[in-house]
Amino acid sequence: MCRYAGKTYKCHYVCFKCRKSFKQADSDDILLRIKKDKVYHELNGKSIRKVGQVFTKSERNKLAELVHEIKNRDIKCPECGNLMADLGRDFKAPKKTAVKEWKIVEGLFKLGKRFHTCGCDGIGYIPQNPKDYEVYLQKALKEYQDSITYYQGKSEAEYPDKMERINYWNEKILNVKSEMKFQKFDLN
């Protein structure tokens, strides 16, 4: 069973400038609390049973606005005021003094890595030092280039969206190369 199914966990938001992590309630959990306050109960003898949620039409409209606002809210760092990055429930922040590890986490974030899982399989491999990160990026670059080669060898009949797939992998390659250049890693 998924670890997050029975209990709510907070998401980890990080500020890369301050190298700090803060937990924030997930938007779905906030909405669940709001809805729980509007549950209609019925007295049945000595026991109380839950009947359902009672929302008027105007309350449903307000709830829809609130859902939009909560899901699109900006979480700002309490120290510097910069926007924080949502890295998910499974993120474990490095120590504040571990500058190299923070640079790796920030690079992974820029490449699209997030730590949102159901809790069953964990977050996967995370490089712990610059050398491992360089190997990780080179491996990713090779996989992305292999994907382009694969789709280039296919026909439009097999993959009607062939060009979109190639463009997708090209963008991933550009992002990895940009990160490798930023980290001053070998691009060969």
PDB file of C-alpha atoms in Angstrom:
ATOM      1  CA  MET A   1       0.000   0.000   0.000  1.00  0.00           C
ATOM      2  CA  CYS A   2       1.183   3.486  -0.753  1.00  0.00           C
ATOM      3  CA  ARG A   3       2.731   5.269   2.194  1.00  0.00           C
ATOM      4  CA  TYR A   4       0.819   8.476   1.485  1.00  0.00           C
ATOM      5  CA  ALA A   5      -2.611   6.857   1.145  1.00  0.00           C
ATOM      6  CA  GLY A   6      -3.597   6.752   4.806  1.00  0.00           C
ATOM      7  CA  LYS A   7      -2.018   9.897   6.181  1.00  0.00           C
ATOM      8  CA  THR A   8      -1.341  13.378   4.892  1.00  0.00           C
ATOM      9  CA  TYR A   9       2.256  14.477   4.499  1.00  0.00           C
ATOM     10  CA  LYS A  10       3.510  17.959   3.834  1.00  0.00           C
ATOM     11  CA  CYS A  11       5.480  18.899   0.730  1.00  0.00           C
ATOM     12  CA  HIS A  12       9.033  20.188   1.001  1.00  0.00           C
ATOM     13  CA  TYR A  13       9.595  23.628  -0.476  1.00  0.00           C
ATOM     14  CA  VAL A  14      13.163  24.853  -0.824  1.00  0.00           C
ATOM     15  CA  CYS A  15      14.874  28.161  -1.237  1.00  0.00           C
ATOM     16  CA  PHE A  16      18.069  27.621  -3.198  1.00  0.00           C
ATOM     17  CA  LYS A  17      19.381  31.068  -2.244  1.00  0.00           C
ATOM     18  CA  CYS A  18      19.081  30.460   1.515  1.00  0.00           C
ATOM     19  CA  ARG A  19      19.670  26.680   1.170  1.00  0.00           C
ATOM     20  CA  LYS A  20      16.716  25.945   3.429  1.00  0.00           C
ATOM     21  CA  SER A  21      13.738  23.636   3.250  1.00  0.00           C
ATOM     22  CA  PHE A  22      10.303  24.296   4.707  1.00  0.00           C
ATOM     23  CA  LYS A  23       7.266  22.038   4.787  1.00  0.00           C
ATOM     24  CA  GLN A  24       3.948  23.332   3.526  1.00  0.00           C
ATOM     25  CA  ALA A  25       0.555  21.693   3.496  1.00  0.00           C
ATOM     26  CA  ASP A  26      -0.417  20.231   0.141  1.00  0.00           C
ATOM     27  CA  SER A  27      -3.262  22.058  -1.610  1.00  0.00           C
ATOM     28  CA  ASP A  28      -5.389  18.887  -1.616  1.00  0.00           C
ATOM     29  CA  ASP A  29      -4.996  18.572   2.162  1.00  0.00           C
ATOM     30  CA  ILE A  30      -6.065  22.186   2.672  1.00  0.00           C
ATOM     31  CA  LEU A  31      -9.147  21.605   0.536  1.00  0.00           C
ATOM     32  CA  LEU A  32      -9.943  18.382   2.391  1.00  0.00           C
ATOM     33  CA  ARG A  33      -9.992  20.302   5.687  1.00  0.00           C
ATOM     34  CA  ILE A  34     -12.305  22.933   4.209  1.00  0.00           C
ATOM     35  CA  LYS A  35     -14.686  20.282   2.902  1.00  0.00           C
ATOM     36  CA  LYS A  36     -14.594  18.385   6.198  1.00  0.00           C
ATOM     37  CA  ASP A  37     -15.964  21.457   7.987  1.00  0.00           C
ATOM     38  CA  LYS A  38     -19.047  21.341   5.764  1.00  0.00           C
ATOM     39  CA  VAL A  39     -20.032  17.721   6.390  1.00  0.00           C
ATOM     40  CA  TYR A  40     -23.668  17.143   7.265  1.00  0.00           C
ATOM     41  CA  HIS A  41     -24.259  14.637  10.054  1.00  0.00           C
ATOM     42  CA  GLU A  42     -27.492  12.981  11.058  1.00  0.00           C
ATOM     43  CA  LEU A  43     -28.369  11.739  14.521  1.00  0.00           C
ATOM     44  CA  ASN A  44     -29.488   8.129  14.299  1.00  0.00           C
ATOM     45  CA  GLY A  45     -30.511   6.941  17.761  1.00  0.00           C
ATOM     46  CA  LYS A  46     -27.372   7.291  19.894  1.00  0.00           C
ATOM     47  CA  SER A  47     -24.915   7.304  16.996  1.00  0.00           C
ATOM     48  CA  ILE A  48     -24.089  10.020  14.501  1.00  0.00           C
ATOM     49  CA  ARG A  49     -23.575   9.091  10.884  1.00  0.00           C
ATOM     50  CA  LYS A  50     -22.066  11.121   8.072  1.00  0.00           C
ATOM     51  CA  VAL A  51     -24.641  11.871   5.388  1.00  0.00           C
ATOM     52  CA  GLY A  52     -22.751  14.066   2.935  1.00  0.00           C
ATOM     53  CA  GLN A  53     -21.368  17.475   2.191  1.00  0.00           C
ATOM     54  CA  VAL A  54     -23.751  20.376   2.039  1.00  0.00           C
ATOM     55  CA  PHE A  55     -22.685  23.270  -0.148  1.00  0.00           C
ATOM     56  CA  THR A  56     -24.982  25.925  -1.506  1.00  0.00           C
ATOM     57  CA  LYS A  57     -24.494  27.059  -5.103  1.00  0.00           C
ATOM     58  CA  SER A  58     -22.665  30.210  -4.019  1.00  0.00           C
ATOM     59  CA  GLU A  59     -20.475  28.169  -1.656  1.00  0.00           C
ATOM     60  CA  ARG A  60     -19.596  25.801  -4.521  1.00  0.00           C
ATOM     61  CA  ASN A  61     -18.589  28.808  -6.639  1.00  0.00           C
ATOM     62  CA  LYS A  62     -16.484  30.209  -3.794  1.00  0.00           C
ATOM     63  CA  LEU A  63     -14.953  26.771  -3.287  1.00  0.00           C
ATOM     64  CA  ALA A  64     -14.014  26.587  -6.990  1.00  0.00           C
ATOM     65  CA  GLU A  65     -12.305  29.997  -6.701  1.00  0.00           C
ATOM     66  CA  LEU A  66     -10.535  28.881  -3.533  1.00  0.00           C
ATOM     67  CA  VAL A  67      -9.357  25.659  -5.192  1.00  0.00           C
ATOM     68  CA  HIS A  68      -7.862  27.693  -8.046  1.00  0.00           C
ATOM     69  CA  GLU A  69      -6.215  30.122  -5.623  1.00  0.00           C
ATOM     70  CA  ILE A  70      -4.750  27.374  -3.418  1.00  0.00           C
ATOM     71  CA  LYS A  71      -3.469  25.250  -6.305  1.00  0.00           C
ATOM     72  CA  ASN A  72      -1.792  28.278  -7.925  1.00  0.00           C
ATOM     73  CA  ARG A  73      -0.447  29.940  -4.798  1.00  0.00           C
ATOM     74  CA  ASP A  74       3.151  31.096  -4.569  1.00  0.00           C
ATOM     75  CA  ILE A  75       5.150  29.888  -1.594  1.00  0.00           C
ATOM     76  CA  LYS A  76       7.770  32.458  -0.623  1.00  0.00           C
ATOM     77  CA  CYS A  77      10.834  31.972   1.524  1.00  0.00           C
ATOM     78  CA  PRO A  78      10.233  33.382   5.007  1.00  0.00           C
ATOM     79  CA  GLU A  79      13.820  34.640   5.124  1.00  0.00           C
ATOM     80  CA  CYS A  80      14.537  36.231   1.730  1.00  0.00           C
ATOM     81  CA  GLY A  81      11.080  36.410   0.115  1.00  0.00           C
ATOM     82  CA  ASN A  82      12.101  34.539  -3.074  1.00  0.00           C
ATOM     83  CA  LEU A  83       9.750  31.994  -4.579  1.00  0.00           C
ATOM     84  CA  MET A  84      10.391  28.517  -3.262  1.00  0.00           C
ATOM     85  CA  ALA A  85      10.552  25.331  -5.326  1.00  0.00           C
ATOM     86  CA  ASP A  86       8.172  22.455  -4.586  1.00  0.00           C
ATOM     87  CA  LEU A  87      10.374  19.371  -4.450  1.00  0.00           C
ATOM     88  CA  GLY A  88       7.725  17.011  -3.103  1.00  0.00           C
ATOM     89  CA  ARG A  89       7.061  14.869  -0.072  1.00  0.00           C
ATOM     90  CA  ASP A  90      10.110  12.616  -0.474  1.00  0.00           C
ATOM     91  CA  PHE A  91      12.765  15.324  -0.624  1.00  0.00           C
ATOM     92  CA  LYS A  92      15.442  15.306   2.052  1.00  0.00           C
ATOM     93  CA  ALA A  93      17.354  18.563   2.196  1.00  0.00           C
ATOM     94  CA  PRO A  94      21.144  18.525   2.498  1.00  0.00           C
ATOM     95  CA  LYS A  95      22.759  20.422   5.340  1.00  0.00           C
ATOM     96  CA  LYS A  96      22.895  24.174   4.787  1.00  0.00           C
ATOM     97  CA  THR A  97      26.689  24.029   4.660  1.00  0.00           C
ATOM     98  CA  ALA A  98      26.700  21.324   1.923  1.00  0.00           C
ATOM     99  CA  VAL A  99      26.924  23.845  -0.922  1.00  0.00           C
ATOM    100  CA  LYS A 100      27.911  21.253  -3.568  1.00  0.00           C
ATOM    101  CA  GLU A 101      24.919  19.053  -2.735  1.00  0.00           C
ATOM    102  CA  TRP A 102      22.594  22.068  -2.936  1.00  0.00           C
ATOM    103  CA  LYS A 103      24.012  22.910  -6.383  1.00  0.00           C
ATOM    104  CA  ILE A 104      23.257  19.344  -7.493  1.00  0.00           C
ATOM    105  CA  VAL A 105      19.687  19.527  -6.158  1.00  0.00           C
ATOM    106  CA  GLU A 106      19.153  22.875  -7.860  1.00  0.00           C
ATOM    107  CA  GLY A 107      20.505  21.493 -11.130  1.00  0.00           C
ATOM    108  CA  LEU A 108      18.221  18.468 -10.907  1.00  0.00           C
ATOM    109  CA  PHE A 109      15.281  20.804 -10.246  1.00  0.00           C
ATOM    110  CA  LYS A 110      16.133  22.857 -13.346  1.00  0.00           C
ATOM    111  CA  LEU A 111      16.171  19.616 -15.346  1.00  0.00           C
ATOM    112  CA  GLY A 112      12.683  18.748 -14.112  1.00  0.00           C
ATOM    113  CA  LYS A 113      13.469  16.326 -11.282  1.00  0.00           C
ATOM    114  CA  ARG A 114      10.912  16.388  -8.467  1.00  0.00           C
ATOM    115  CA  PHE A 115      10.512  14.120  -5.473  1.00  0.00           C
ATOM    116  CA  HIS A 116       6.808  13.350  -5.803  1.00  0.00           C
ATOM    117  CA  THR A 117       6.140   9.640  -5.460  1.00  0.00           C
ATOM    118  CA  CYS A 118       3.476   7.509  -3.854  1.00  0.00           C
ATOM    119  CA  GLY A 119       6.083   6.482  -1.281  1.00  0.00           C
ATOM    120  CA  CYS A 120       6.321   2.858  -2.422  1.00  0.00           C
ATOM    121  CA  ASP A 121       9.512   2.849  -4.478  1.00  0.00           C
ATOM    122  CA  GLY A 122      11.339   5.884  -3.146  1.00  0.00           C
ATOM    123  CA  ILE A 123      12.758   8.737  -5.174  1.00  0.00           C
ATOM    124  CA  GLY A 124      15.330   6.910  -7.242  1.00  0.00           C
ATOM    125  CA  TYR A 125      19.007   7.689  -7.612  1.00  0.00           C
ATOM    126  CA  ILE A 126      20.250  11.109  -6.535  1.00  0.00           C
ATOM    127  CA  PRO A 127      23.933  11.964  -7.132  1.00  0.00           C
ATOM    128  CA  GLN A 128      25.722  12.887  -3.912  1.00  0.00           C
ATOM    129  CA  ASN A 129      28.852  14.600  -5.240  1.00  0.00           C
ATOM    130  CA  PRO A 130      29.907  16.535  -8.344  1.00  0.00           C
ATOM    131  CA  LYS A 131      31.671  13.556  -9.981  1.00  0.00           C
ATOM    132  CA  ASP A 132      28.570  11.350  -9.613  1.00  0.00           C
ATOM    133  CA  TYR A 133      26.448  14.223 -10.918  1.00  0.00           C
ATOM    134  CA  GLU A 134      28.651  14.537 -14.008  1.00  0.00           C
ATOM    135  CA  VAL A 135      28.288  10.791 -14.688  1.00  0.00           C
ATOM    136  CA  TYR A 136      24.517  11.068 -14.107  1.00  0.00           C
ATOM    137  CA  LEU A 137      24.226  13.927 -16.617  1.00  0.00           C
ATOM    138  CA  GLN A 138      26.390  12.153 -19.212  1.00  0.00           C
ATOM    139  CA  LYS A 139      24.240   9.032 -18.898  1.00  0.00           C
ATOM    140  CA  ALA A 140      21.046  11.108 -19.265  1.00  0.00           C
ATOM    141  CA  LEU A 141      22.509  12.859 -22.317  1.00  0.00           C
ATOM    142  CA  LYS A 142      23.329   9.499 -23.935  1.00  0.00           C
ATOM    143  CA  GLU A 143      19.811   8.168 -23.243  1.00  0.00           C
ATOM    144  CA  TYR A 144      18.217  11.293 -24.731  1.00  0.00           C
ATOM    145  CA  GLN A 145      20.432  11.092 -27.839  1.00  0.00           C
ATOM    146  CA  ASP A 146      19.512   7.405 -28.226  1.00  0.00           C
ATOM    147  CA  SER A 147      15.833   8.372 -28.050  1.00  0.00           C
ATOM    148  CA  ILE A 148      16.278  10.862 -30.891  1.00  0.00           C
ATOM    149  CA  THR A 149      18.120   8.268 -32.971  1.00  0.00           C
ATOM    150  CA  TYR A 150      15.302   5.789 -32.342  1.00  0.00           C
ATOM    151  CA  TYR A 151      12.566   8.177 -33.508  1.00  0.00           C
ATOM    152  CA  GLN A 152      14.584   9.402 -36.489  1.00  0.00           C
ATOM    153  CA  GLY A 153      14.666   5.816 -37.732  1.00  0.00           C
ATOM    154  CA  LYS A 154      10.881   5.473 -37.571  1.00  0.00           C
ATOM    155  CA  SER A 155       8.287   6.467 -40.138  1.00  0.00           C
ATOM    156  CA  GLU A 156       5.475   8.999 -39.790  1.00  0.00           C
ATOM    157  CA  ALA A 157       3.010   6.105 -40.113  1.00  0.00           C
ATOM    158  CA  GLU A 158       4.458   4.437 -36.989  1.00  0.00           C
ATOM    159  CA  TYR A 159       4.644   7.671 -35.036  1.00  0.00           C
ATOM    160  CA  PRO A 160       2.394  10.441 -36.394  1.00  0.00           C
ATOM    161  CA  ASP A 161       3.820  12.717 -33.681  1.00  0.00           C
ATOM    162  CA  LYS A 162       7.415  11.838 -34.618  1.00  0.00           C
ATOM    163  CA  MET A 163       8.591  15.474 -34.879  1.00  0.00           C
ATOM    164  CA  GLU A 164       7.061  16.403 -31.510  1.00  0.00           C
ATOM    165  CA  ARG A 165       8.901  13.491 -29.915  1.00  0.00           C
ATOM    166  CA  ILE A 166      12.189  14.495 -31.542  1.00  0.00           C
ATOM    167  CA  ASN A 167      11.685  18.113 -30.462  1.00  0.00           C
ATOM    168  CA  TYR A 168      10.923  16.947 -26.913  1.00  0.00           C
ATOM    169  CA  TRP A 169      14.191  14.980 -26.692  1.00  0.00           C
ATOM    170  CA  ASN A 170      16.129  17.822 -28.351  1.00  0.00           C
ATOM    171  CA  GLU A 171      14.894  20.177 -25.636  1.00  0.00           C
ATOM    172  CA  LYS A 172      15.927  17.693 -22.934  1.00  0.00           C
ATOM    173  CA  ILE A 173      19.390  17.449 -24.533  1.00  0.00           C
ATOM    174  CA  LEU A 174      19.745  21.241 -24.611  1.00  0.00           C
ATOM    175  CA  ASN A 175      18.781  21.452 -20.926  1.00  0.00           C
ATOM    176  CA  VAL A 176      21.312  18.783 -19.924  1.00  0.00           C
ATOM    177  CA  LYS A 177      24.073  20.423 -21.986  1.00  0.00           C
ATOM    178  CA  SER A 178      23.235  23.778 -20.434  1.00  0.00           C
ATOM    179  CA  GLU A 179      23.469  22.273 -16.946  1.00  0.00           C
ATOM    180  CA  MET A 180      26.761  20.546 -17.798  1.00  0.00           C
ATOM    181  CA  LYS A 181      28.157  23.845 -19.080  1.00  0.00           C
ATOM    182  CA  PHE A 182      26.926  25.648 -15.946  1.00  0.00           C
ATOM    183  CA  GLN A 183      28.583  23.005 -13.726  1.00  0.00           C
ATOM    184  CA  LYS A 184      31.751  23.183 -15.900  1.00  0.00           C
ATOM    185  CA  PHE A 185      31.547  19.484 -16.758  1.00  0.00           C
ATOM    186  CA  ASP A 186      33.067  17.892 -19.852  1.00  0.00           C
ATOM    187  CA  LEU A 187      30.556  17.923 -22.735  1.00  0.00           C
ATOM    188  CA  ASN A 188      32.226  15.110 -24.713  1.00  0.00           C
TER     189      ASN A 188
END
